[in-house]
């Protein structure tokens, strides 16, 4: 039946710190992005670049 579109709502469990996995890897991201910092800066002869490639990510 088309009129029966009610969904049963499940009670949402409050997120606990123990529920989050893999957050320690976020500390490694800046180190990985550092290698992208100078990509595309060779043609910036004026030296006024304000937005770097690692900021796209």
JSON list of N, CA and C in Angstrom, two decimals, residues 11-45:
[
{"chain": "A", "resi": 11, "resn": "UNK", "atom": "N", "xyz": [15.92, 3.86, 18.47]},
{"chain": "A", "resi": 11, "resn": "UNK", "atom": "CA", "xyz": [16.55, 4.77, 19.42]},
{"chain": "A", "resi": 11, "resn": "UNK", "atom": "C", "xyz": [18.04, 4.84, 19.11]},
{"chain": "A", "resi": 12, "resn": "UNK", "atom": "N", "xyz": [18.55, 6.04, 18.92]},
{"chain": "A", "resi": 12, "resn": "UNK", "atom": "CA", "xyz": [19.97, 6.20, 18.59]},
{"chain": "A", "resi": 12, "resn": "UNK", "atom": "C", "xyz": [20.80, 6.15, 19.87]},
{"chain": "A", "resi": 13, "resn": "UNK", "atom": "N", "xyz": [21.84, 5.34, 19.81]},
{"chain": "A", "resi": 13, "resn": "UNK", "atom": "CA", "xyz": [22.76, 5.22, 20.93]},
{"chain": "A", "resi": 13, "resn": "UNK", "atom": "C", "xyz": [23.73, 6.39, 20.89]},
{"chain": "A", "resi": 14, "resn": "UNK", "atom": "N", "xyz": [23.99, 7.00, 22.02]},
{"chain": "A", "resi": 14, "resn": "UNK", "atom": "CA", "xyz": [24.92, 8.12, 22.09]},
{"chain": "A", "resi": 14, "resn": "UNK", "atom": "C", "xyz": [26.34, 7.62, 21.80]},
{"chain": "A", "resi": 15, "resn": "UNK", "atom": "N", "xyz": [27.04, 8.35, 20.97]},
{"chain": "A", "resi": 15, "resn": "UNK", "atom": "CA", "xyz": [28.39, 7.97, 20.57]},
{"chain": "A", "resi": 15, "resn": "UNK", "atom": "C", "xyz": [29.35, 8.09, 21.75]},
{"chain": "A", "resi": 16, "resn": "UNK", "atom": "N", "xyz": [30.10, 7.04, 21.96]},
{"chain": "A", "resi": 16, "resn": "UNK", "atom": "CA", "xyz": [31.08, 6.98, 23.04]},
{"chain": "A", "resi": 16, "resn": "UNK", "atom": "C", "xyz": [32.49, 6.99, 22.44]},
{"chain": "A", "resi": 17, "resn": "UNK", "atom": "N", "xyz": [33.49, 7.47, 23.18]},
{"chain": "A", "resi": 17, "resn": "UNK", "atom": "CA", "xyz": [34.87, 7.46, 22.66]},
{"chain": "A", "resi": 17, "resn": "UNK", "atom": "C", "xyz": [35.34, 6.07, 22.25]},
{"chain": "A", "resi": 18, "resn": "UNK", "atom": "N", "xyz": [34.87, 5.04, 22.92]},
{"chain": "A", "resi": 18, "resn": "UNK", "atom": "CA", "xyz": [35.28, 3.68, 22.58]},
{"chain": "A", "resi": 18, "resn": "UNK", "atom": "C", "xyz": [34.70, 3.22, 21.24]},
{"chain": "A", "resi": 19, "resn": "UNK", "atom": "N", "xyz": [33.68, 3.91, 20.74]},
{"chain": "A", "resi": 19, "resn": "UNK", "atom": "CA", "xyz": [33.06, 3.55, 19.47]},
{"chain": "A", "resi": 19, "resn": "UNK", "atom": "C", "xyz": [33.88, 4.02, 18.27]},
{"chain": "A", "resi": 20, "resn": "UNK", "atom": "N", "xyz": [34.80, 4.93, 18.48]},
{"chain": "A", "resi": 20, "resn": "UNK", "atom": "CA", "xyz": [35.60, 5.50, 17.40]},
{"chain": "A", "resi": 20, "resn": "UNK", "atom": "C", "xyz": [36.88, 4.70, 17.23]},
{"chain": "A", "resi": 21, "resn": "UNK", "atom": "N", "xyz": [37.13, 4.27, 16.00]},
{"chain": "A", "resi": 21, "resn": "UNK", "atom": "CA", "xyz": [38.32, 3.48, 15.71]},
{"chain": "A", "resi": 21, "resn": "UNK", "atom": "C", "xyz": [39.16, 4.16, 14.64]},
{"chain": "A", "resi": 22, "resn": "UNK", "atom": "N", "xyz": [40.46, 4.03, 14.73]},
{"chain": "A", "resi": 22, "resn": "UNK", "atom": "CA", "xyz": [41.36, 4.52, 13.70]},
{"chain": "A", "resi": 22, "resn": "UNK", "atom": "C", "xyz": [41.72, 5.99, 13.79]},
{"chain": "A", "resi": 23, "resn": "UNK", "atom": "N", "xyz": [41.34, 6.66, 14.85]},
{"chain": "A", "resi": 23, "resn": "UNK", "atom": "CA", "xyz": [41.61, 8.10, 14.95]},
{"chain": "A", "resi": 23, "resn": "UNK", "atom": "C", "xyz": [43.10, 8.39, 15.10]},
{"chain": "A", "resi": 24, "resn": "UNK", "atom": "N", "xyz": [43.88, 7.41, 15.52]},
{"chain": "A", "resi": 24, "resn": "UNK", "atom": "CA", "xyz": [45.32, 7.65, 15.67]},
{"chain": "A", "resi": 24, "resn": "UNK", "atom": "C", "xyz": [45.99, 7.91, 14.33]},
{"chain": "A", "resi": 25, "resn": "UNK", "atom": "N", "xyz": [45.36, 7.47, 13.25]},
{"chain": "A", "resi": 25, "resn": "UNK", "atom": "CA", "xyz": [45.93, 7.67, 11.93]},
{"chain": "A", "resi": 25, "resn": "UNK", "atom": "C", "xyz": [45.77, 9.11, 11.44]},
{"chain": "A", "resi": 26, "resn": "UNK", "atom": "N", "xyz": [44.85, 9.87, 12.04]},
{"chain": "A", "resi": 26, "resn": "UNK", "atom": "CA", "xyz": [44.70, 11.27, 11.66]},
{"chain": "A", "resi": 26, "resn": "UNK", "atom": "C", "xyz": [45.94, 12.08, 11.99]},
{"chain": "A", "resi": 27, "resn": "UNK", "atom": "N", "xyz": [46.71, 11.65, 12.96]},
{"chain": "A", "resi": 27, "resn": "UNK", "atom": "CA", "xyz": [47.95, 12.34, 13.32]},
{"chain": "A", "resi": 27, "resn": "UNK", "atom": "C", "xyz": [48.99, 12.23, 12.21]},
{"chain": "A", "resi": 28, "resn": "UNK", "atom": "N", "xyz": [48.88, 11.20, 11.38]},
{"chain": "A", "resi": 28, "resn": "UNK", "atom": "CA", "xyz": [49.84, 10.97, 10.30]},
{"chain": "A", "resi": 28, "resn": "UNK", "atom": "C", "xyz": [49.53, 11.79, 9.05]},
{"chain": "A", "resi": 29, "resn": "UNK", "atom": "N", "xyz": [48.32, 12.27, 8.91]},
{"chain": "A", "resi": 29, "resn": "UNK", "atom": "CA", "xyz": [47.91, 12.96, 7.69]},
{"chain": "A", "resi": 29, "resn": "UNK", "atom": "C", "xyz": [48.73, 14.21, 7.40]},
{"chain": "A", "resi": 30, "resn": "UNK", "atom": "N", "xyz": [48.97, 15.11, 8.36]},
{"chain": "A", "resi": 30, "resn": "UNK", "atom": "CA", "xyz": [49.78, 16.31, 8.04]},
{"chain": "A", "resi": 30, "resn": "UNK", "atom": "C", "xyz": [51.17, 15.96, 7.51]},
{"chain": "A", "resi": 31, "resn": "UNK", "atom": "N", "xyz": [51.74, 14.92, 8.03]},
{"chain": "A", "resi": 31, "resn": "UNK", "atom": "CA", "xyz": [53.07, 14.50, 7.57]},
{"chain": "A", "resi": 31, "resn": "UNK", "atom": "C", "xyz": [53.01, 14.03, 6.11]},
{"chain": "A", "resi": 32, "resn": "UNK", "atom": "N", "xyz": [51.95, 13.32, 5.76]},
{"chain": "A", "resi": 32, "resn": "UNK", "atom": "CA", "xyz": [51.79, 12.86, 4.38]},
{"chain": "A", "resi": 32, "resn": "UNK", "atom": "C", "xyz": [51.51, 14.02, 3.42]},
{"chain": "A", "resi": 33, "resn": "UNK", "atom": "N", "xyz": [50.76, 14.99, 3.87]},
{"chain": "A", "resi": 33, "resn": "UNK", "atom": "CA", "xyz": [50.41, 16.13, 3.03]},
{"chain": "A", "resi": 33, "resn": "UNK", "atom": "C", "xyz": [51.57, 17.10, 2.84]},
{"chain": "A", "resi": 34, "resn": "UNK", "atom": "N", "xyz": [52.52, 17.08, 3.73]},
{"chain": "A", "resi": 34, "resn": "UNK", "atom": "CA", "xyz": [53.66, 18.00, 3.64]},
{"chain": "A", "resi": 34, "resn": "UNK", "atom": "C", "xyz": [54.40, 17.83, 2.32]},
{"chain": "A", "resi": 35, "resn": "UNK", "atom": "N", "xyz": [54.43, 16.61, 1.79]},
{"chain": "A", "resi": 35, "resn": "UNK", "atom": "CA", "xyz": [55.12, 16.39, 0.52]},
{"chain": "A", "resi": 35, "resn": "UNK", "atom": "C", "xyz": [54.38, 17.05, -0.65]},
{"chain": "A", "resi": 36, "resn": "UNK", "atom": "N", "xyz": [53.10, 17.36, -0.48]},
{"chain": "A", "resi": 36, "resn": "UNK", "atom": "CA", "xyz": [52.33, 18.01, -1.53]},
{"chain": "A", "resi": 36, "resn": "UNK", "atom": "C", "xyz": [52.44, 19.53, -1.49]},
{"chain": "A", "resi": 37, "resn": "UNK", "atom": "N", "xyz": [53.03, 20.06, -0.46]},
{"chain": "A", "resi": 37, "resn": "UNK", "atom": "CA", "xyz": [53.04, 21.51, -0.22]},
{"chain": "A", "resi": 37, "resn": "UNK", "atom": "C", "xyz": [53.58, 22.30, -1.41]},
{"chain": "A", "resi": 38, "resn": "UNK", "atom": "N", "xyz": [54.65, 21.86, -2.00]},
{"chain": "A", "resi": 38, "resn": "UNK", "atom": "CA", "xyz": [55.30, 22.63, -3.06]},
{"chain": "A", "resi": 38, "resn": "UNK", "atom": "C", "xyz": [54.88, 22.24, -4.47]},
{"chain": "A", "resi": 39, "resn": "UNK", "atom": "N", "xyz": [53.91, 21.34, -4.61]},
{"chain": "A", "resi": 39, "resn": "UNK", "atom": "CA", "xyz": [53.45, 20.93, -5.93]},
{"chain": "A", "resi": 39, "resn": "UNK", "atom": "C", "xyz": [52.81, 22.13, -6.62]},
{"chain": "A", "resi": 40, "resn": "UNK", "atom": "N", "xyz": [53.25, 22.44, -7.81]},
{"chain": "A", "resi": 40, "resn": "UNK", "atom": "CA", "xyz": [52.70, 23.54, -8.59]},
{"chain": "A", "resi": 40, "resn": "UNK", "atom": "C", "xyz": [53.24, 24.91, -8.25]},
{"chain": "A", "resi": 41, "resn": "UNK", "atom": "N", "xyz": [54.25, 24.99, -7.40]},
{"chain": "A", "resi": 41, "resn": "UNK", "atom": "CA", "xyz": [54.77, 26.31, -7.02]},
{"chain": "A", "resi": 41, "resn": "UNK", "atom": "C", "xyz": [55.90, 26.78, -7.93]},
{"chain": "A", "resi": 42, "resn": "UNK", "atom": "N", "xyz": [56.38, 25.94, -8.82]},
{"chain": "A", "resi": 42, "resn": "UNK", "atom": "CA", "xyz": [57.49, 26.33, -9.70]},
{"chain": "A", "resi": 42, "resn": "UNK", "atom": "C", "xyz": [57.12, 27.49, -10.62]},
{"chain": "A", "resi": 43, "resn": "UNK", "atom": "N", "xyz": [55.87, 27.54, -11.06]},
{"chain": "A", "resi": 43, "resn": "UNK", "atom": "CA", "xyz": [55.48, 28.61, -11.98]},
{"chain": "A", "resi": 43, "resn": "UNK", "atom": "C", "xyz": [55.05, 29.88, -11.26]},
{"chain": "A", "resi": 44, "resn": "UNK", "atom": "N", "xyz": [55.04, 29.87, -9.93]},
{"chain": "A", "resi": 44, "resn": "UNK", "atom": "CA", "xyz": [54.69, 31.05, -9.14]},
{"chain": "A", "resi": 44, "resn": "UNK", "atom": "C", "xyz": [55.93, 31.91, -8.96]},
{"chain": "A", "resi": 45, "resn": "UNK", "atom": "N", "xyz": [56.27, 32.66, -9.98]},
{"chain": "A", "resi": 45, "resn": "UNK", "atom": "CA", "xyz": [57.49, 33.46, -9.93]},
{"chain": "A", "resi": 45, "resn": "UNK", "atom": "C", "xyz": [57.35, 34.71, -9.07]}
]
